[in-house]
Tab-separated table of C-alpha atoms in Angstrom:
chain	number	residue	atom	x	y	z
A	10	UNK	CA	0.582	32.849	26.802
A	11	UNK	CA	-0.430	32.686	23.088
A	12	UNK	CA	0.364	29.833	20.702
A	13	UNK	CA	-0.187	29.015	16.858
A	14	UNK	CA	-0.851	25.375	15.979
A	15	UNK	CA	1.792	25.191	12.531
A	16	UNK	CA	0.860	23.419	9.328
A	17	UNK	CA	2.858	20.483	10.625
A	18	UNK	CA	0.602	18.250	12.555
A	19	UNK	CA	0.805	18.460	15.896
A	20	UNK	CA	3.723	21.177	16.052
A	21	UNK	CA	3.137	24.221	17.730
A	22	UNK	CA	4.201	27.712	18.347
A	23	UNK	CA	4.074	29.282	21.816
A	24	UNK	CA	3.986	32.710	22.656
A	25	UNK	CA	5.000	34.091	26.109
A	26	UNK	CA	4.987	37.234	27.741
A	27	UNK	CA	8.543	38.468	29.049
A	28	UNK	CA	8.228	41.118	32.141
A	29	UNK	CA	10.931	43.760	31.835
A	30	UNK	CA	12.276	45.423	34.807
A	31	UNK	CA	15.743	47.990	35.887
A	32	UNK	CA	17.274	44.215	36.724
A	33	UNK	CA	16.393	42.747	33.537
A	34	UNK	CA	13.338	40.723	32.608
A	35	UNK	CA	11.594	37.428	33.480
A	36	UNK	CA	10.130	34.849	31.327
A	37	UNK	CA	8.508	31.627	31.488
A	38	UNK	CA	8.925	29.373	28.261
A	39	UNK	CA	6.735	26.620	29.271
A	40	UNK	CA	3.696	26.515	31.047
A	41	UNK	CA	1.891	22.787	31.556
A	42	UNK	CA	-1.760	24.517	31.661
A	43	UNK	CA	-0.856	26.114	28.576
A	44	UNK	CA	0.757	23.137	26.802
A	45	UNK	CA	-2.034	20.886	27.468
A	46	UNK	CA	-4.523	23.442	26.049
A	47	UNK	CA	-2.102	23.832	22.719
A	48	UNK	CA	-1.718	20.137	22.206
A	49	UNK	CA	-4.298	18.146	24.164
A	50	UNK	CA	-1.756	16.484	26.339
A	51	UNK	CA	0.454	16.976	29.129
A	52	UNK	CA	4.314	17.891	28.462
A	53	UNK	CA	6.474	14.748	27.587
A	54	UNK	CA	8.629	13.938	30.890
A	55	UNK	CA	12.261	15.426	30.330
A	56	UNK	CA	14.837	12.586	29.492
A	57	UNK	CA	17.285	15.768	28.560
A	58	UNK	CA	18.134	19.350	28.419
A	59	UNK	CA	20.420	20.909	25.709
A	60	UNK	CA	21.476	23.983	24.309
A	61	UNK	CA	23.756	25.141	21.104
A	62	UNK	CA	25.420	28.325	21.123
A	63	UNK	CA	26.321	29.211	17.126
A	64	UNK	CA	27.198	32.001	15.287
A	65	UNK	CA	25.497	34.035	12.553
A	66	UNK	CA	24.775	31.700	9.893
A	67	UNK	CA	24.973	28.456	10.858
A	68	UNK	CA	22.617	26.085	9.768
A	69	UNK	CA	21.750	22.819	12.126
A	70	UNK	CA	19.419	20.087	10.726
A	71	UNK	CA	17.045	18.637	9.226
A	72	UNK	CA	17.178	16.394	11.947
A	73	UNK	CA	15.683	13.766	13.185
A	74	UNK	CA	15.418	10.738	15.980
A	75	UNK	CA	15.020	6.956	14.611
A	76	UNK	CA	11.733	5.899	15.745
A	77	UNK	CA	11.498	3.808	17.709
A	78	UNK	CA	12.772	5.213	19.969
A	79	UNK	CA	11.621	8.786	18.704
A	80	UNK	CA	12.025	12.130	20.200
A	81	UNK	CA	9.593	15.096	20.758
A	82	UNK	CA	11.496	18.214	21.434
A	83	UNK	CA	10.459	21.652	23.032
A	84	UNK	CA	12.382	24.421	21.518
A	85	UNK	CA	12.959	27.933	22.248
A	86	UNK	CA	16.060	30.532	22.095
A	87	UNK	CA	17.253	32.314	25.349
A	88	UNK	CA	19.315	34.646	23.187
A	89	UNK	CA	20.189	35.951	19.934
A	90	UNK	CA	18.132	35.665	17.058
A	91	UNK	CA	16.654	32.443	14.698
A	92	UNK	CA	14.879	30.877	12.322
A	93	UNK	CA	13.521	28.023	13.545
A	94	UNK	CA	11.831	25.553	11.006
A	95	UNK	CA	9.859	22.243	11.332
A	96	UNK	CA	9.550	19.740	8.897
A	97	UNK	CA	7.257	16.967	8.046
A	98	UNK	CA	8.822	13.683	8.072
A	99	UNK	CA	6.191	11.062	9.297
A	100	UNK	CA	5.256	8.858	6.298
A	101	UNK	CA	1.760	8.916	6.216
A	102	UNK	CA	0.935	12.014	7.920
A	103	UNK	CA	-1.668	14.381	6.135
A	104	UNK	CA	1.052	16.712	6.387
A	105	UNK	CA	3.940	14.685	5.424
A	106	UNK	CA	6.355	16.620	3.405
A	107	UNK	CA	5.085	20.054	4.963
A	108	UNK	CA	7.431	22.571	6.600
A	109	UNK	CA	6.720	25.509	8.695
A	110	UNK	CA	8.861	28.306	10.351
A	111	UNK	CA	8.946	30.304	13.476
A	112	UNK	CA	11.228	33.439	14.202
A	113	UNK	CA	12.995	33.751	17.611
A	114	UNK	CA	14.064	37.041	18.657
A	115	UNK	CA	14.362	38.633	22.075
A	116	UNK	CA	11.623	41.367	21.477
A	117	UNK	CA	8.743	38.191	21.527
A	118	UNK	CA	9.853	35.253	23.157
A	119	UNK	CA	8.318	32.159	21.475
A	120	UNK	CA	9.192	28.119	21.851
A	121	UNK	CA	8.076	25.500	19.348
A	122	UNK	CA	7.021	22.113	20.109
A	123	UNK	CA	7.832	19.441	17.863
A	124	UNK	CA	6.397	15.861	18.097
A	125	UNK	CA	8.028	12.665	17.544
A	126	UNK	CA	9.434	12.003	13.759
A	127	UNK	CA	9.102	15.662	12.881
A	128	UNK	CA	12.664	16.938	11.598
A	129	UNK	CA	14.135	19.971	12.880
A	130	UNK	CA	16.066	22.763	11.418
A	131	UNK	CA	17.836	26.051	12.755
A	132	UNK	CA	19.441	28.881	11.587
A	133	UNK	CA	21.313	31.528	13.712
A	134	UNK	CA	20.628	35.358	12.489
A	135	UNK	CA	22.982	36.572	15.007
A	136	UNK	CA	26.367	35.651	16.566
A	137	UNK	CA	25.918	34.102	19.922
A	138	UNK	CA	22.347	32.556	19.259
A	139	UNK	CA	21.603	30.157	22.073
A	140	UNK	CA	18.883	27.750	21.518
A	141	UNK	CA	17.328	25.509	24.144
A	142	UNK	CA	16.499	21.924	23.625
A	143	UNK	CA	13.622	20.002	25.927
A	144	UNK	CA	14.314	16.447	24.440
A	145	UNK	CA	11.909	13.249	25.562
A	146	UNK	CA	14.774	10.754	25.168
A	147	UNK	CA	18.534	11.169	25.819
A	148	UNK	CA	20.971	11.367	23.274
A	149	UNK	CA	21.855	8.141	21.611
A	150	UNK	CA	24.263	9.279	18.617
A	151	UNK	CA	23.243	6.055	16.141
A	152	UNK	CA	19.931	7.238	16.483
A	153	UNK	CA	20.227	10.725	15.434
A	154	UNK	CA	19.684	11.084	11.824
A	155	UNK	CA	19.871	13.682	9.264
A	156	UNK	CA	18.275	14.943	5.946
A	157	UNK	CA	19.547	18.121	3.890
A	158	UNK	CA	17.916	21.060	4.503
A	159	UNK	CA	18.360	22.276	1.069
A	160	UNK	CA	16.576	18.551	-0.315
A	161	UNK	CA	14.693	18.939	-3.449
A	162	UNK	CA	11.223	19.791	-3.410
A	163	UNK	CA	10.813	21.225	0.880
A	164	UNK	CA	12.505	24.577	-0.418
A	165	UNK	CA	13.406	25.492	3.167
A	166	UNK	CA	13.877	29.649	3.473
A	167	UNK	CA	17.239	29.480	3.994
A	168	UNK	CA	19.001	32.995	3.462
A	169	UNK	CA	21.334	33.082	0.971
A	170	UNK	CA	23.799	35.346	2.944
A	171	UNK	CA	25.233	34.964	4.852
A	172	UNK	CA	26.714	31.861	3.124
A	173	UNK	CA	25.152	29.040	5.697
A	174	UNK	CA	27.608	27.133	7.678
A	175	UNK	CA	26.905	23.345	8.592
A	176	UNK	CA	28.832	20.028	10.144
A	177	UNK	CA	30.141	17.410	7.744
A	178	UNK	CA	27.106	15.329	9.118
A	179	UNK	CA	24.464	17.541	7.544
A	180	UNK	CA	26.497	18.721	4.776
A	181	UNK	CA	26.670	14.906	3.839
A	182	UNK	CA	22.818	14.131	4.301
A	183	UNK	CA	20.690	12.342	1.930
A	184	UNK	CA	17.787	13.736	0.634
A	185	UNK	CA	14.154	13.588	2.131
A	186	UNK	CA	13.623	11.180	-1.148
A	187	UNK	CA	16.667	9.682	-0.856
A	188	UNK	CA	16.029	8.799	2.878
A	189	UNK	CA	12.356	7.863	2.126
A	190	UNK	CA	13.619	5.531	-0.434
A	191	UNK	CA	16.622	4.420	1.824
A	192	UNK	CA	13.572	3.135	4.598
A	193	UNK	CA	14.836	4.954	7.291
A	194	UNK	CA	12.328	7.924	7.935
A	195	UNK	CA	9.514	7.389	10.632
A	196	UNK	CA	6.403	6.164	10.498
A	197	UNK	CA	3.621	8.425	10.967
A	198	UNK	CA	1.089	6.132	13.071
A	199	UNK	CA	4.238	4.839	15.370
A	200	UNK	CA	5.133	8.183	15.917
A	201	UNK	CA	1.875	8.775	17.297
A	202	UNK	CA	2.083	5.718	19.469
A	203	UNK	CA	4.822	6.827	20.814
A	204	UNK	CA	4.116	9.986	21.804
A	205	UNK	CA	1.118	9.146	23.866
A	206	UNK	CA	2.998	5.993	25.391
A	207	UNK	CA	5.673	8.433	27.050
A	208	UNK	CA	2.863	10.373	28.428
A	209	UNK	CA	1.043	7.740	30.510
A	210	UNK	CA	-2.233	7.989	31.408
C-alpha cells in the first residue's frame, strides 16, 4: 500500500493493491500498519459505517461535522467512478482555505482520510457510484453542516457536464465566507484536540 499526504493538513490518500482472479478480485482498503505510518496515529475507532449509491453527476458536499463533536472520515469507493475532493475548513490551519482532489476508479483502488473539521465533497462520474464512509461519530443530523461547493474563491473542479445534481440542503448552503462570518466553521486547534482525544493513548 502507497499513500500521498494532500495539501490539506493531515488528509491523506491511500493507495492499495487489488488482486484479480477468474472469481473476481480482492482488496483491502484499510490497513492499521499502513495508516499509522501515513498519519502518525492509529485509525479513529468506528462510531459508523455508510455508503451512498448516486448516479452520474451528482454532487454531495462540502460537508462538514460541528465540532465539537467533530468527525474524521475514511473514504473510499467500492464501485463506479469519483471525484473525491477535500477541503480546508479549520480556522487557523496553515492550510485553511486549501482543497485537494483524489480520483476513484476501479482500475486503482484508493481511500482518503479526512480529519476532523475538514469538509468533504463528491462527485459521481458514473451511474451507480458507491462510496464508502468510515465515520468517528454517528450521525447526529443538527450537527451536519454544509458549505457550497461552488463558494467563491475554493474554485472546486467541478465538471460542467454533466449539469451537477445536488439536495436542497447543499443547493441552499452558505458560502465558506458566509459560514466563516456566520461563526459556525471549526476551529483548527480543537479539531486537533479532538482527533487525538478519540484515539486514546
Amino acid at each position: 500500500m502507497d499513500f500521498r499526504r494532500l495539501k490539506v493538513a493531515g488528509a491523506v490518500e491511500f493507495r492499495f493493491p487489488s488482486f484479480p482472479d477468474e472469481r473476481g478480485s480482492f482488496t483491502s482498503a484499510l490497513m492499521e500498519s499502513h495508516f499509522i505510518e501515513a498519519v502518525g496515529r492509529r485509525p479513529f475507532p468506528i462510531g459508523q459505517v455508510s455508503y451512498t449509491r448516486s448516479r452520474r453527476g451528482v454532487v454531495r458536499g462540502i460537508h462538514y461535522t460541528a465540532t465539537p463533536p467533530g468527525c474524521a472520515k475514511f473514504v473510499h469507493c467500492p464501485a463506479g467512478r469519483a471525484l473525491d475532493m477535500v477541503v480546508d475548513l479549520r480556522v487557523g490551519s496553515p492550510t485553511w482555505g486549501v482543497w485537494d482532489t483524489v480520483e476513484f476508479d476501479p482500475e486503482s483502488p484508493k481511500a482518503v482520510y479526512i480529519p476532523v473539521g475538514v469538509g468533504h465533497a463528491v462527485m459521481a462520474l458514473e451511474d451507480d457510484t458507491i462510496i464508502a464512509y468510515l465515520l468517528s461519530t454517528e450521525y447526529v443530523a443538527e450537527n451536519e453542516l454544509s458549505v457550497s461547493v461552488f463558494s467563491p474563491g475554493i474554485d472546486l473542479p467541478i465538471p460542467a457536464e454533466p449539469a451537477p445534481l445536488r439536495s436542497v440542503r447543499d443547493r441552499e448552503a452558505p458560502s465558506v465566507d458566509q459560514a466563516l462570518a456566520d461563526g459556525t466553521l471549526p476551529e483548527f486547534t480543537r479539531c486537533a484536540a479532538l482527533e487525538e482525544a478519540s484515539v486514546g493513548p
